[in-house]
Amino acid sequence: MSKIVPVITIDGPSGVGKGTISQLLARHLGWHFLDSGALYRLTALAARRQGIALEDEALVAPLAASLAVEFVPTADGEAKVLLDNQEVSNDIRTAQAGVDASVVAAHPTVRAALLQRQRDFAQPPGLIADGRDMGTTVFPNAAHKFFLLASAEVRAKRRYKQLIEKGLDANLGSLVEEIEQRDERDRTRSASPLRPADDAVSIDTSDKGIDAVFAEVLANCTDVV
Ligand code: DC
Protein backbone atom coordinates (compact mmCIF):
# COMPACT_ATOMS: atom_id res chain seq x y z
CA MET A 1 0.00 0.00 0.00
CA SER A 2 1.30 3.47 -0.84
CA LYS A 3 2.09 5.72 2.11
CA ILE A 4 -0.19 8.71 2.68
CA VAL A 5 1.74 11.92 2.14
CA PRO A 6 0.72 14.78 4.47
CA VAL A 7 -0.55 17.93 2.75
CA ILE A 8 -1.18 21.42 4.16
CA THR A 9 -3.30 23.70 1.98
CA ILE A 10 -3.13 27.50 1.97
CA ASP A 11 -5.87 29.19 -0.05
CA GLY A 12 -7.07 32.75 -0.42
CA PRO A 13 -7.49 35.65 -2.83
CA SER A 14 -4.68 37.30 -4.78
CA GLY A 15 -2.20 39.44 -2.91
CA VAL A 16 -3.01 38.07 0.54
CA GLY A 17 0.50 36.68 1.19
CA LYS A 18 -0.25 32.98 0.57
CA GLY A 19 2.89 32.52 -1.51
CA THR A 20 5.18 33.95 1.16
CA ILE A 21 3.60 31.96 3.99
CA SER A 22 3.53 28.74 1.92
CA GLN A 23 7.19 29.02 0.99
CA LEU A 24 8.23 29.81 4.58
CA LEU A 25 6.30 26.78 5.78
CA ALA A 26 7.71 24.50 3.07
CA ARG A 27 11.26 25.58 3.97
CA HIS A 28 10.57 25.22 7.73
CA LEU A 29 9.27 21.66 7.32
CA GLY A 30 11.54 20.63 4.42
CA TRP A 31 8.42 19.74 2.40
CA HIS A 32 7.62 20.22 -1.28
CA PHE A 33 5.76 23.32 -2.48
CA LEU A 34 3.02 23.59 -5.11
CA ASP A 35 2.36 27.04 -6.59
CA SER A 36 -0.88 26.08 -8.34
CA GLY A 37 -1.44 29.62 -9.65
CA ALA A 38 1.74 29.20 -11.72
CA LEU A 39 0.08 26.35 -13.66
CA TYR A 40 -2.86 28.61 -14.61
CA ARG A 41 -0.44 31.44 -15.45
CA LEU A 42 1.59 29.03 -17.64
CA THR A 43 -1.54 27.78 -19.42
CA ALA A 44 -2.52 31.36 -20.26
CA LEU A 45 1.01 32.20 -21.42
CA ALA A 46 1.13 29.11 -23.64
CA ALA A 47 -2.22 30.11 -25.17
CA ARG A 48 -1.07 33.66 -25.85
CA ARG A 49 2.16 32.40 -27.42
CA GLN A 50 0.21 30.12 -29.74
CA GLY A 51 -2.28 32.82 -30.66
CA ILE A 52 -5.15 30.98 -28.94
CA ALA A 53 -7.90 33.17 -27.43
CA LEU A 54 -8.04 32.74 -23.64
CA GLU A 55 -11.83 32.46 -23.85
CA ASP A 56 -11.63 29.49 -26.26
CA GLU A 57 -12.06 26.67 -23.72
CA ALA A 58 -11.98 23.88 -26.36
CA LEU A 59 -8.49 24.94 -27.46
CA VAL A 60 -7.08 26.03 -24.08
CA ALA A 61 -7.94 22.77 -22.22
CA PRO A 62 -5.71 20.52 -24.40
CA LEU A 63 -2.89 23.04 -23.90
CA ALA A 64 -3.30 22.74 -20.12
CA ALA A 65 -3.23 18.95 -20.40
CA SER A 66 0.01 18.91 -22.39
CA LEU A 67 1.96 21.77 -20.76
CA ALA A 68 5.71 21.02 -20.87
CA VAL A 69 6.58 22.61 -17.53
CA GLU A 70 9.53 22.29 -15.20
CA PHE A 71 10.07 23.91 -11.80
CA VAL A 72 13.82 24.04 -11.15
CA PRO A 73 14.76 24.80 -7.52
CA THR A 74 17.32 27.60 -7.10
CA ALA A 75 19.69 28.44 -4.23
CA ASP A 76 17.49 31.34 -2.99
CA GLY A 77 14.51 29.00 -2.64
CA GLU A 78 12.61 30.53 -5.57
CA ALA A 79 11.91 28.02 -8.34
CA LYS A 80 12.96 28.82 -11.90
CA VAL A 81 9.97 28.10 -14.18
CA LEU A 82 10.50 26.60 -17.63
CA LEU A 83 7.87 26.28 -20.37
CA ASP A 84 8.98 24.21 -23.36
CA ASN A 85 12.55 24.37 -21.96
CA GLN A 86 12.51 28.16 -22.00
CA GLU A 87 12.70 30.22 -18.81
CA VAL A 88 9.46 32.16 -18.23
CA SER A 89 9.80 32.95 -14.49
CA ASN A 90 9.32 36.71 -15.05
CA ASP A 91 6.81 36.41 -17.91
CA ILE A 92 4.30 34.62 -15.69
CA ARG A 93 4.61 37.16 -12.85
CA THR A 94 3.28 40.26 -14.63
CA ALA A 95 -0.07 41.77 -13.62
CA GLN A 96 -1.44 40.86 -17.07
CA ALA A 97 -0.36 37.21 -16.59
CA GLY A 98 -2.38 37.14 -13.34
CA VAL A 99 -5.50 38.46 -15.05
CA ASP A 100 -4.99 36.02 -17.97
CA ALA A 101 -4.61 33.14 -15.50
CA SER A 102 -7.89 34.06 -13.84
CA VAL A 103 -9.63 33.96 -17.25
CA VAL A 104 -8.38 30.47 -18.22
CA ALA A 105 -8.95 29.23 -14.65
CA ALA A 106 -12.69 29.82 -15.05
CA HIS A 107 -12.92 27.02 -17.68
CA PRO A 108 -13.99 23.73 -15.98
CA THR A 109 -12.13 21.55 -18.52
CA VAL A 110 -8.91 23.51 -17.95
CA ARG A 111 -9.22 22.89 -14.21
CA ALA A 112 -9.92 19.20 -14.83
CA ALA A 113 -6.85 18.97 -17.09
CA LEU A 114 -4.61 20.35 -14.32
CA LEU A 115 -6.06 18.31 -11.44
CA GLN A 116 -3.86 15.20 -11.54
CA ARG A 117 -0.75 17.23 -12.30
CA GLN A 118 -1.35 19.14 -9.03
CA ARG A 119 -2.00 15.96 -7.03
CA ASP A 120 1.27 14.50 -8.32
CA PHE A 121 3.14 17.16 -6.31
CA ALA A 122 2.19 15.30 -3.11
CA GLN A 123 5.48 13.46 -2.57
CA PRO A 124 7.21 12.45 0.70
CA PRO A 125 7.91 13.91 3.17
CA GLY A 126 4.95 16.28 2.54
CA LEU A 127 3.46 19.10 0.48
CA ILE A 128 2.43 22.70 1.06
CA ALA A 129 -0.14 23.57 -1.59
CA ASP A 130 -0.87 27.25 -2.39
CA GLY A 131 -3.93 28.31 -4.41
CA ARG A 132 -7.66 28.97 -4.48
CA ASP A 133 -9.18 25.45 -4.34
CA MET A 134 -6.44 23.38 -2.69
CA GLY A 135 -8.55 22.60 0.40
CA THR A 136 -11.90 22.28 -1.39
CA THR A 137 -11.10 20.32 -4.55
CA VAL A 138 -7.49 19.31 -5.12
CA PHE A 139 -6.60 18.03 -1.63
CA PRO A 140 -9.91 17.59 0.24
CA ASN A 141 -8.22 15.20 2.70
CA ALA A 142 -5.38 17.57 3.62
CA ALA A 143 -4.04 17.31 7.18
CA HIS A 144 -4.47 21.08 7.71
CA LYS A 145 -6.26 23.73 5.69
CA PHE A 146 -5.85 27.49 5.92
CA PHE A 147 -7.71 30.32 4.23
CA LEU A 148 -6.00 33.72 4.34
CA LEU A 149 -7.98 36.90 3.85
CA ALA A 150 -7.52 40.68 3.85
CA SER A 151 -9.59 43.52 2.40
CA ALA A 152 -9.00 44.54 -1.23
CA GLU A 153 -7.70 47.93 0.03
CA VAL A 154 -5.09 46.32 2.29
CA ARG A 155 -3.94 43.97 -0.50
CA ALA A 156 -3.79 46.82 -3.01
CA LYS A 157 -1.72 48.95 -0.59
CA ARG A 158 0.78 46.09 -0.14
CA ARG A 159 1.05 45.67 -3.90
CA TYR A 160 1.41 49.45 -4.35
CA LYS A 161 4.29 49.53 -1.87
CA GLN A 162 6.05 46.63 -3.65
CA LEU A 163 5.76 48.35 -7.04
CA ILE A 164 6.95 51.75 -5.73
CA GLU A 165 9.90 50.07 -3.97
CA LYS A 166 10.85 48.50 -7.31
CA GLY A 167 10.80 52.01 -8.84
CA LEU A 168 7.71 51.17 -10.94
CA ASP A 169 4.67 53.34 -11.59
CA ALA A 170 1.54 52.46 -9.62
CA ASN A 171 -1.92 53.83 -9.02
CA LEU A 172 -3.64 52.75 -5.83
CA GLY A 173 -7.17 53.26 -7.17
CA SER A 174 -6.59 51.07 -10.23
CA LEU A 175 -4.90 48.41 -8.10
CA VAL A 176 -7.97 48.20 -5.82
CA GLU A 177 -10.16 47.93 -8.91
CA GLU A 178 -7.99 45.19 -10.49
CA ILE A 179 -7.97 43.16 -7.26
CA GLU A 180 -11.74 43.46 -6.87
CA GLN A 181 -12.33 42.34 -10.46
CA ARG A 182 -10.04 39.32 -10.07
CA ASP A 183 -11.69 38.37 -6.73
CA GLU A 184 -15.10 38.62 -8.36
CA ARG A 185 -14.13 36.33 -11.27
CA ASP A 186 -12.41 33.80 -8.95
CA ARG A 187 -15.34 33.75 -6.49
CA THR A 188 -18.21 33.53 -8.95
CA ARG A 189 -16.97 30.93 -11.46
CA SER A 190 -18.90 27.67 -11.51
CA ALA A 191 -15.91 25.31 -11.20
CA SER A 192 -14.08 25.29 -7.86
CA PRO A 193 -14.75 28.91 -6.93
CA LEU A 194 -12.55 30.66 -4.41
CA ARG A 195 -13.99 29.82 -0.96
CA PRO A 196 -12.74 28.39 2.31
CA ALA A 197 -13.14 24.64 2.82
CA ASP A 198 -15.63 23.87 5.59
CA ASP A 199 -12.77 22.58 7.75
CA ALA A 200 -10.30 25.41 6.98
CA VAL A 201 -8.87 27.76 9.60
CA SER A 202 -9.44 31.33 8.35
CA ILE A 203 -6.83 33.97 9.20
CA ASP A 204 -7.47 37.66 8.56
CA THR A 205 -4.04 39.08 7.72
CA SER A 206 -5.20 42.73 7.36
CA ASP A 207 -3.53 43.93 10.58
CA LYS A 208 -0.85 41.26 10.85
CA GLY A 209 2.73 41.04 9.60
CA ILE A 210 4.16 37.91 7.95
CA ASP A 211 5.75 36.72 11.23
CA ALA A 212 2.44 36.84 13.12
CA VAL A 213 0.57 34.99 10.36
CA PHE A 214 3.31 32.36 10.13
CA ALA A 215 3.23 31.86 13.92
CA GLU A 216 -0.55 31.39 13.79
CA VAL A 217 -0.23 28.78 11.02
CA LEU A 218 2.48 26.89 12.93
CA ALA A 219 0.41 26.96 16.13
CA ASN A 220 -2.35 25.14 14.24
CA CYS A 221 -0.04 22.41 12.92
CA THR A 222 1.63 21.20 16.09
CA ASP A 223 1.22 17.54 15.08
CA VAL A 224 3.49 17.97 12.04
CA VAL A 225 5.90 20.81 12.98
O1 DC B 1 -2.21 32.76 -7.08
P1 DC B 1 -2.00 33.47 -8.42
O2 DC B 1 -2.17 34.95 -8.35
O3 DC B 1 -0.73 33.08 -9.09
O4 DC B 1 -3.20 32.89 -9.36
C1 DC B 1 -3.49 33.44 -10.61
C2 DC B 1 -4.91 33.09 -11.01
O5 DC B 1 -5.01 31.69 -11.23
C3 DC B 1 -5.99 33.43 -9.98
O6 DC B 1 -6.53 34.71 -10.17
C4 DC B 1 -7.03 32.37 -10.21
C5 DC B 1 -6.26 31.21 -10.78
N1 DC B 1 -6.04 30.12 -9.79
C6 DC B 1 -7.09 29.24 -9.61
O7 DC B 1 -8.15 29.42 -10.19
N2 DC B 1 -6.91 28.16 -8.80
C7 DC B 1 -5.76 27.98 -8.14
N3 DC B 1 -5.64 26.91 -7.34
C8 DC B 1 -4.70 28.89 -8.28
C9 DC B 1 -4.88 29.98 -9.11
PDB file of N, CA, C and O in Angstrom, residues 122-177:
ATOM      1  N   ALA A 122       2.203  15.846  -4.475  1.00  0.00           N
ATOM      2  CA  ALA A 122       2.190  15.296  -3.115  1.00  0.00           C
ATOM      3  C   ALA A 122       3.179  14.136  -3.017  1.00  0.00           C
ATOM      4  O   ALA A 122       2.848  12.988  -3.306  1.00  0.00           O
ATOM      5  N   GLN A 123       4.402  14.447  -2.694  1.00  0.00           N
ATOM      6  CA  GLN A 123       5.478  13.461  -2.574  1.00  0.00           C
ATOM      7  C   GLN A 123       6.066  13.536  -1.167  1.00  0.00           C
ATOM      8  O   GLN A 123       6.032  14.610  -0.560  1.00  0.00           O
ATOM      9  N   PRO A 124       6.617  12.417  -0.636  1.00  0.00           N
ATOM     10  CA  PRO A 124       7.215  12.451   0.699  1.00  0.00           C
ATOM     11  C   PRO A 124       8.339  13.485   0.753  1.00  0.00           C
ATOM     12  O   PRO A 124       8.995  13.660  -0.262  1.00  0.00           O
ATOM     13  N   PRO A 125       8.572  14.147   1.879  1.00  0.00           N
ATOM     14  CA  PRO A 125       7.906  13.912   3.169  1.00  0.00           C
ATOM     15  C   PRO A 125       6.579  14.647   3.320  1.00  0.00           C
ATOM     16  O   PRO A 125       5.868  14.394   4.290  1.00  0.00           O
ATOM     17  N   GLY A 126       6.208  15.568   2.402  1.00  0.00           N
ATOM     18  CA  GLY A 126       4.950  16.285   2.543  1.00  0.00           C
ATOM     19  C   GLY A 126       4.864  17.415   1.539  1.00  0.00           C
ATOM     20  O   GLY A 126       5.832  17.699   0.832  1.00  0.00           O
ATOM     21  N   LEU A 127       3.674  18.034   1.471  1.00  0.00           N
ATOM     22  CA  LEU A 127       3.457  19.101   0.485  1.00  0.00           C
ATOM     23  C   LEU A 127       2.716  20.280   1.097  1.00  0.00           C
ATOM     24  O   LEU A 127       1.732  20.105   1.825  1.00  0.00           O
ATOM     25  N   ILE A 128       3.180  21.482   0.758  1.00  0.00           N
ATOM     26  CA  ILE A 128       2.435  22.704   1.057  1.00  0.00           C
ATOM     27  C   ILE A 128       1.845  23.158  -0.275  1.00  0.00           C
ATOM     28  O   ILE A 128       2.585  23.394  -1.237  1.00  0.00           O
ATOM     29  N   ALA A 129       0.519  23.243  -0.333  1.00  0.00           N
ATOM     30  CA  ALA A 129      -0.143  23.574  -1.592  1.00  0.00           C
ATOM     31  C   ALA A 129      -0.804  24.945  -1.502  1.00  0.00           C
ATOM     32  O   ALA A 129      -1.645  25.177  -0.633  1.00  0.00           O
ATOM     33  N   ASP A 130      -0.423  25.850  -2.391  1.00  0.00           N
ATOM     34  CA  ASP A 130      -0.872  27.246  -2.390  1.00  0.00           C
ATOM     35  C   ASP A 130      -1.829  27.493  -3.560  1.00  0.00           C
ATOM     36  O   ASP A 130      -1.499  27.138  -4.685  1.00  0.00           O
ATOM     37  N   GLY A 131      -3.024  28.040  -3.289  1.00  0.00           N
ATOM     38  CA  GLY A 131      -3.935  28.313  -4.408  1.00  0.00           C
ATOM     39  C   GLY A 131      -5.274  28.883  -4.004  1.00  0.00           C
ATOM     40  O   GLY A 131      -5.369  29.686  -3.066  1.00  0.00           O
ATOM     41  N   ARG A 132      -6.310  28.472  -4.742  1.00  0.00           N
ATOM     42  CA  ARG A 132      -7.657  28.966  -4.482  1.00  0.00           C
ATOM     43  C   ARG A 132      -8.575  27.807  -4.049  1.00  0.00           C
ATOM     44  O   ARG A 132      -9.544  28.009  -3.340  1.00  0.00           O
ATOM     45  N   ASP A 133      -8.280  26.610  -4.563  1.00  0.00           N
ATOM     46  CA  ASP A 133      -9.175  25.454  -4.338  1.00  0.00           C
ATOM     47  C   ASP A 133      -8.396  24.240  -3.838  1.00  0.00           C
ATOM     48  O   ASP A 133      -8.810  23.107  -4.055  1.00  0.00           O
ATOM     49  N   MET A 134      -7.264  24.509  -3.157  1.00  0.00           N
ATOM     50  CA  MET A 134      -6.445  23.382  -2.690  1.00  0.00           C
ATOM     51  C   MET A 134      -7.205  22.579  -1.632  1.00  0.00           C
ATOM     52  O   MET A 134      -7.229  21.355  -1.657  1.00  0.00           O
ATOM     53  N   GLY A 135      -7.844  23.287  -0.688  1.00  0.00           N
ATOM     54  CA  GLY A 135      -8.549  22.600   0.402  1.00  0.00           C
ATOM     55  C   GLY A 135      -9.918  22.071   0.000  1.00  0.00           C
ATOM     56  O   GLY A 135     -10.415  21.111   0.585  1.00  0.00           O
ATOM     57  N   THR A 136     -10.548  22.697  -1.010  1.00  0.00           N
ATOM     58  CA  THR A 136     -11.905  22.284  -1.387  1.00  0.00           C
ATOM     59  C   THR A 136     -11.908  21.164  -2.418  1.00  0.00           C
ATOM     60  O   THR A 136     -12.716  20.245  -2.349  1.00  0.00           O
ATOM     61  N   THR A 137     -11.011  21.223  -3.409  1.00  0.00           N
ATOM     62  CA  THR A 137     -11.098  20.316  -4.554  1.00  0.00           C
ATOM     63  C   THR A 137      -9.861  19.442  -4.758  1.00  0.00           C
ATOM     64  O   THR A 137      -9.964  18.239  -4.985  1.00  0.00           O
ATOM     65  N   VAL A 138      -8.687  20.053  -4.714  1.00  0.00           N
ATOM     66  CA  VAL A 138      -7.487  19.306  -5.116  1.00  0.00           C
ATOM     67  C   VAL A 138      -7.029  18.368  -3.989  1.00  0.00           C
ATOM     68  O   VAL A 138      -6.718  17.201  -4.255  1.00  0.00           O
ATOM     69  N   PHE A 139      -7.033  18.876  -2.750  1.00  0.00           N
ATOM     70  CA  PHE A 139      -6.602  18.029  -1.625  1.00  0.00           C
ATOM     71  C   PHE A 139      -7.660  18.072  -0.504  1.00  0.00           C
ATOM     72  O   PHE A 139      -7.406  18.598   0.585  1.00  0.00           O
ATOM     73  N   PRO A 140      -8.853  17.500  -0.778  1.00  0.00           N
ATOM     74  CA  PRO A 140      -9.915  17.586   0.243  1.00  0.00           C
ATOM     75  C   PRO A 140      -9.567  16.867   1.535  1.00  0.00           C
ATOM     76  O   PRO A 140     -10.156  17.156   2.581  1.00  0.00           O
ATOM     77  N   ASN A 141      -8.586  15.930   1.481  1.00  0.00           N
ATOM     78  CA  ASN A 141      -8.219  15.201   2.701  1.00  0.00           C
ATOM     79  C   ASN A 141      -6.967  15.748   3.368  1.00  0.00           C
ATOM     80  O   ASN A 141      -6.314  15.049   4.147  1.00  0.00           O
ATOM     81  N   ALA A 142      -6.611  16.991   3.060  1.00  0.00           N
ATOM     82  CA  ALA A 142      -5.376  17.575   3.619  1.00  0.00           C
ATOM     83  C   ALA A 142      -5.386  17.524   5.146  1.00  0.00           C
ATOM     84  O   ALA A 142      -6.448  17.615   5.776  1.00  0.00           O
ATOM     85  N   ALA A 143      -4.176  17.406   5.719  1.00  0.00           N
ATOM     86  CA  ALA A 143      -4.042  17.310   7.178  1.00  0.00           C
ATOM     87  C   ALA A 143      -4.453  18.626   7.837  1.00  0.00           C
ATOM     88  O   ALA A 143      -5.060  18.642   8.913  1.00  0.00           O
ATOM     89  N   HIS A 144      -4.103  19.754   7.192  1.00  0.00           N
ATOM     90  CA  HIS A 144      -4.465  21.076   7.715  1.00  0.00           C
ATOM     91  C   HIS A 144      -4.810  21.974   6.553  1.00  0.00           C
ATOM     92  O   HIS A 144      -4.157  21.906   5.503  1.00  0.00           O
ATOM     93  N   LYS A 145      -5.822  22.815   6.750  1.00  0.00           N
ATOM     94  CA  LYS A 145      -6.257  23.731   5.686  1.00  0.00           C
ATOM     95  C   LYS A 145      -6.335  25.148   6.255  1.00  0.00           C
ATOM     96  O   LYS A 145      -6.910  25.339   7.336  1.00  0.00           O
ATOM     97  N   PHE A 146      -5.782  26.096   5.496  1.00  0.00           N
ATOM     98  CA  PHE A 146      -5.851  27.494   5.916  1.00  0.00           C
ATOM     99  C   PHE A 146      -6.458  28.323   4.806  1.00  0.00           C
ATOM    100  O   PHE A 146      -6.289  28.014   3.617  1.00  0.00           O
ATOM    101  N   PHE A 147      -7.173  29.376   5.198  1.00  0.00           N
ATOM    102  CA  PHE A 147      -7.712  30.316   4.233  1.00  0.00           C
ATOM    103  C   PHE A 147      -7.319  31.706   4.719  1.00  0.00           C
ATOM    104  O   PHE A 147      -7.715  32.136   5.805  1.00  0.00           O
ATOM    105  N   LEU A 148      -6.463  32.382   3.944  1.00  0.00           N
ATOM    106  CA  LEU A 148      -5.998  33.718   4.340  1.00  0.00           C
ATOM    107  C   LEU A 148      -6.885  34.777   3.682  1.00  0.00           C
ATOM    108  O   LEU A 148      -7.255  34.635   2.516  1.00  0.00           O
ATOM    109  N   LEU A 149      -7.198  35.818   4.438  1.00  0.00           N
ATOM    110  CA  LEU A 149      -7.976  36.904   3.852  1.00  0.00           C
ATOM    111  C   LEU A 149      -7.468  38.264   4.299  1.00  0.00           C
ATOM    112  O   LEU A 149      -6.783  38.377   5.321  1.00  0.00           O
ATOM    113  N   ALA A 150      -7.810  39.276   3.520  1.00  0.00           N
ATOM    114  CA  ALA A 150      -7.525  40.681   3.847  1.00  0.00           C
ATOM    115  C   ALA A 150      -8.372  41.492   2.881  1.00  0.00           C
ATOM    116  O   ALA A 150      -8.683  41.011   1.786  1.00  0.00           O
ATOM    117  N   SER A 151      -8.719  42.715   3.278  1.00  0.00           N
ATOM    118  CA  SER A 151      -9.586  43.516   2.402  1.00  0.00           C
ATOM    119  C   SER A 151      -8.846  43.848   1.101  1.00  0.00           C
ATOM    120  O   SER A 151      -7.613  43.817   1.050  1.00  0.00           O
ATOM    121  N   ALA A 152      -9.615  44.181   0.060  1.00  0.00           N
ATOM    122  CA  ALA A 152      -9.003  44.540  -1.227  1.00  0.00           C
ATOM    123  C   ALA A 152      -8.097  45.757  -1.045  1.00  0.00           C
ATOM    124  O   ALA A 152      -7.020  45.840  -1.644  1.00  0.00           O
ATOM    125  N   GLU A 153      -8.506  46.710  -0.174  1.00  0.00           N
ATOM    126  CA  GLU A 153      -7.703  47.927   0.033  1.00  0.00           C
ATOM    127  C   GLU A 153      -6.345  47.581   0.629  1.00  0.00           C
ATOM    128  O   GLU A 153      -5.314  48.086   0.201  1.00  0.00           O
ATOM    129  N   VAL A 154      -6.355  46.696   1.633  1.00  0.00           N
ATOM    130  CA  VAL A 154      -5.095  46.316   2.286  1.00  0.00           C
ATOM    131  C   VAL A 154      -4.189  45.619   1.278  1.00  0.00           C
ATOM    132  O   VAL A 154      -2.989  45.911   1.170  1.00  0.00           O
ATOM    133  N   ARG A 155      -4.754  44.706   0.482  1.00  0.00           N
ATOM    134  CA  ARG A 155      -3.938  43.969  -0.500  1.00  0.00           C
ATOM    135  C   ARG A 155      -3.400  44.899  -1.577  1.00  0.00           C
ATOM    136  O   ARG A 155      -2.259  44.795  -1.999  1.00  0.00           O
ATOM    137  N   ALA A 156      -4.230  45.865  -1.987  1.00  0.00           N
ATOM    138  CA  ALA A 156      -3.785  46.820  -3.012  1.00  0.00           C
ATOM    139  C   ALA A 156      -2.658  47.695  -2.459  1.00  0.00           C
ATOM    140  O   ALA A 156      -1.686  47.990  -3.168  1.00  0.00           O
ATOM    141  N   LYS A 157      -2.772  48.105  -1.190  1.00  0.00           N
ATOM    142  CA  LYS A 157      -1.724  48.953  -0.593  1.00  0.00           C
ATOM    143  C   LYS A 157      -0.395  48.202  -0.535  1.00  0.00           C
ATOM    144  O   LYS A 157       0.667  48.768  -0.794  1.00  0.00           O
ATOM    145  N   ARG A 158      -0.454  46.894  -0.200  1.00  0.00           N
ATOM    146  CA  ARG A 158       0.778  46.089  -0.136  1.00  0.00           C
ATOM    147  C   ARG A 158       1.414  46.017  -1.525  1.00  0.00           C
ATOM    148  O   ARG A 158       2.615  46.146  -1.691  1.00  0.00           O
ATOM    149  N   ARG A 159       0.569  45.778  -2.517  1.00  0.00           N
ATOM    150  CA  ARG A 159       1.047  45.668  -3.905  1.00  0.00           C
ATOM    151  C   ARG A 159       1.631  47.011  -4.362  1.00  0.00           C
ATOM    152  O   ARG A 159       2.676  47.056  -5.012  1.00  0.00           O
ATOM    153  N   TYR A 160       0.969  48.109  -3.982  1.00  0.00           N
ATOM    154  CA  TYR A 160       1.407  49.455  -4.347  1.00  0.00           C
ATOM    155  C   TYR A 160       2.822  49.703  -3.796  1.00  0.00           C
ATOM    156  O   TYR A 160       3.712  50.158  -4.496  1.00  0.00           O
ATOM    157  N   LYS A 161       3.002  49.334  -2.522  1.00  0.00           N
ATOM    158  CA  LYS A 161       4.293  49.532  -1.868  1.00  0.00           C
ATOM    159  C   LYS A 161       5.392  48.742  -2.595  1.00  0.00           C
ATOM    160  O   LYS A 161       6.474  49.265  -2.859  1.00  0.00           O
ATOM    161  N   GLN A 162       5.064  47.474  -2.940  1.00  0.00           N
ATOM    162  CA  GLN A 162       6.054  46.634  -3.647  1.00  0.00           C
ATOM    163  C   GLN A 162       6.457  47.271  -4.972  1.00  0.00           C
ATOM    164  O   GLN A 162       7.641  47.313  -5.315  1.00  0.00           O
ATOM    165  N   LEU A 163       5.480  47.782  -5.720  1.00  0.00           N
ATOM    166  CA  LEU A 163       5.760  48.352  -7.043  1.00  0.00           C
ATOM    167  C   LEU A 163       6.596  49.628  -6.900  1.00  0.00           C
ATOM    168  O   LEU A 163       7.570  49.821  -7.624  1.00  0.00           O
ATOM    169  N   ILE A 164       6.220  50.496  -5.940  1.00  0.00           N
ATOM    170  CA  ILE A 164       6.950  51.750  -5.732  1.00  0.00           C
ATOM    171  C   ILE A 164       8.392  51.440  -5.304  1.00  0.00           C
ATOM    172  O   ILE A 164       9.341  52.052  -5.786  1.00  0.00           O
ATOM    173  N   GLU A 165       8.552  50.436  -4.426  1.00  0.00           N
ATOM    174  CA  GLU A 165       9.902  50.072  -3.972  1.00  0.00           C
ATOM    175  C   GLU A 165      10.774  49.581  -5.127  1.00  0.00           C
ATOM    176  O   GLU A 165      11.984  49.716  -5.103  1.00  0.00           O
ATOM    177  N   LYS A 166      10.102  48.975  -6.129  1.00  0.00           N
ATOM    178  CA  LYS A 166      10.852  48.504  -7.308  1.00  0.00           C
ATOM    179  C   LYS A 166      11.086  49.636  -8.301  1.00  0.00           C
ATOM    180  O   LYS A 166      11.616  49.416  -9.387  1.00  0.00           O
ATOM    181  N   GLY A 167      10.628  50.860  -7.953  1.00  0.00           N
ATOM    182  CA  GLY A 167      10.797  52.008  -8.842  1.00  0.00           C
ATOM    183  C   GLY A 167       9.804  51.997  -9.994  1.00  0.00           C
ATOM    184  O   GLY A 167      10.015  52.686 -10.997  1.00  0.00           O
ATOM    185  N   LEU A 168       8.701  51.240  -9.859  1.00  0.00           N
ATOM    186  CA  LEU A 168       7.714  51.165 -10.938  1.00  0.00           C
ATOM    187  C   LEU A 168       6.546  52.117 -10.659  1.00  0.00           C
ATOM    188  O   LEU A 168       6.305  52.488  -9.518  1.00  0.00           O
ATOM    189  N   ASP A 169       5.843  52.486 -11.726  1.00  0.00           N
ATOM    190  CA  ASP A 169       4.668  53.340 -11.589  1.00  0.00           C
ATOM    191  C   ASP A 169       3.520  52.545 -10.981  1.00  0.00           C
ATOM    192  O   ASP A 169       3.396  51.360 -11.278  1.00  0.00           O
ATOM    193  N   ALA A 170       2.699  53.192 -10.156  1.00  0.00           N
ATOM    194  CA  ALA A 170       1.541  52.465  -9.623  1.00  0.00           C
ATOM    195  C   ALA A 170       0.450  53.451  -9.271  1.00  0.00           C
ATOM    196  O   ALA A 170       0.734  54.601  -8.916  1.00  0.00           O
ATOM    197  N   ASN A 171      -0.776  53.005  -9.378  1.00  0.00           N
ATOM    198  CA  ASN A 171      -1.920  53.833  -9.019  1.00  0.00           C
ATOM    199  C   ASN A 171      -2.807  53.021  -8.081  1.00  0.00           C
ATOM    200  O   ASN A 171      -3.313  51.962  -8.465  1.00  0.00           O
ATOM    201  N   LEU A 172      -2.943  53.534  -6.855  1.00  0.00           N
ATOM    202  CA  LEU A 172      -3.639  52.753  -5.828  1.00  0.00           C
ATOM    203  C   LEU A 172      -5.091  52.443  -6.225  1.00  0.00           C
ATOM    204  O   LEU A 172      -5.555  51.312  -6.076  1.00  0.00           O
ATOM    205  N   GLY A 173      -5.765  53.441  -6.781  1.00  0.00           N
ATOM    206  CA  GLY A 173      -7.171  53.259  -7.173  1.00  0.00           C
ATOM    207  C   GLY A 173      -7.325  52.145  -8.196  1.00  0.00           C
ATOM    208  O   GLY A 173      -8.197  51.281  -8.066  1.00  0.00           O
ATOM    209  N   SER A 174      -6.447  52.129  -9.219  1.00  0.00           N
ATOM    210  CA  SER A 174      -6.588  51.066 -10.227  1.00  0.00           C
ATOM    211  C   SER A 174      -6.204  49.721  -9.657  1.00  0.00           C
ATOM    212  O   SER A 174      -6.753  48.693 -10.071  1.00  0.00           O
ATOM    213  N   LEU A 175      -5.268  49.701  -8.695  1.00  0.00           N
ATOM    214  CA  LEU A 175      -4.901  48.408  -8.100  1.00  0.00           C
ATOM    215  C   LEU A 175      -6.079  47.820  -7.330  1.00  0.00           C
ATOM    216  O   LEU A 175      -6.363  46.627  -7.421  1.00  0.00           O
ATOM    217  N   VAL A 176      -6.793  48.680  -6.579  1.00  0.00           N
ATOM    218  CA  VAL A 176      -7.967  48.203  -5.823  1.00  0.00           C
ATOM    219  C   VAL A 176      -8.981  47.623  -6.815  1.00  0.00           C
ATOM    220  O   VAL A 176      -9.520  46.529  -6.610  1.00  0.00           O
ATOM    221  N   GLU A 177      -9.184  48.358  -7.912  1.00  0.00           N
ATOM    222  CA  GLU A 177     -10.163  47.925  -8.911  1.00  0.00           C
ATOM    223  C   GLU A 177      -9.761  46.582  -9.531  1.00  0.00           C
ATOM    224  O   GLU A 177     -10.591  45.670  -9.652  1.00  0.00           O
TER     225      GLU A 177
END
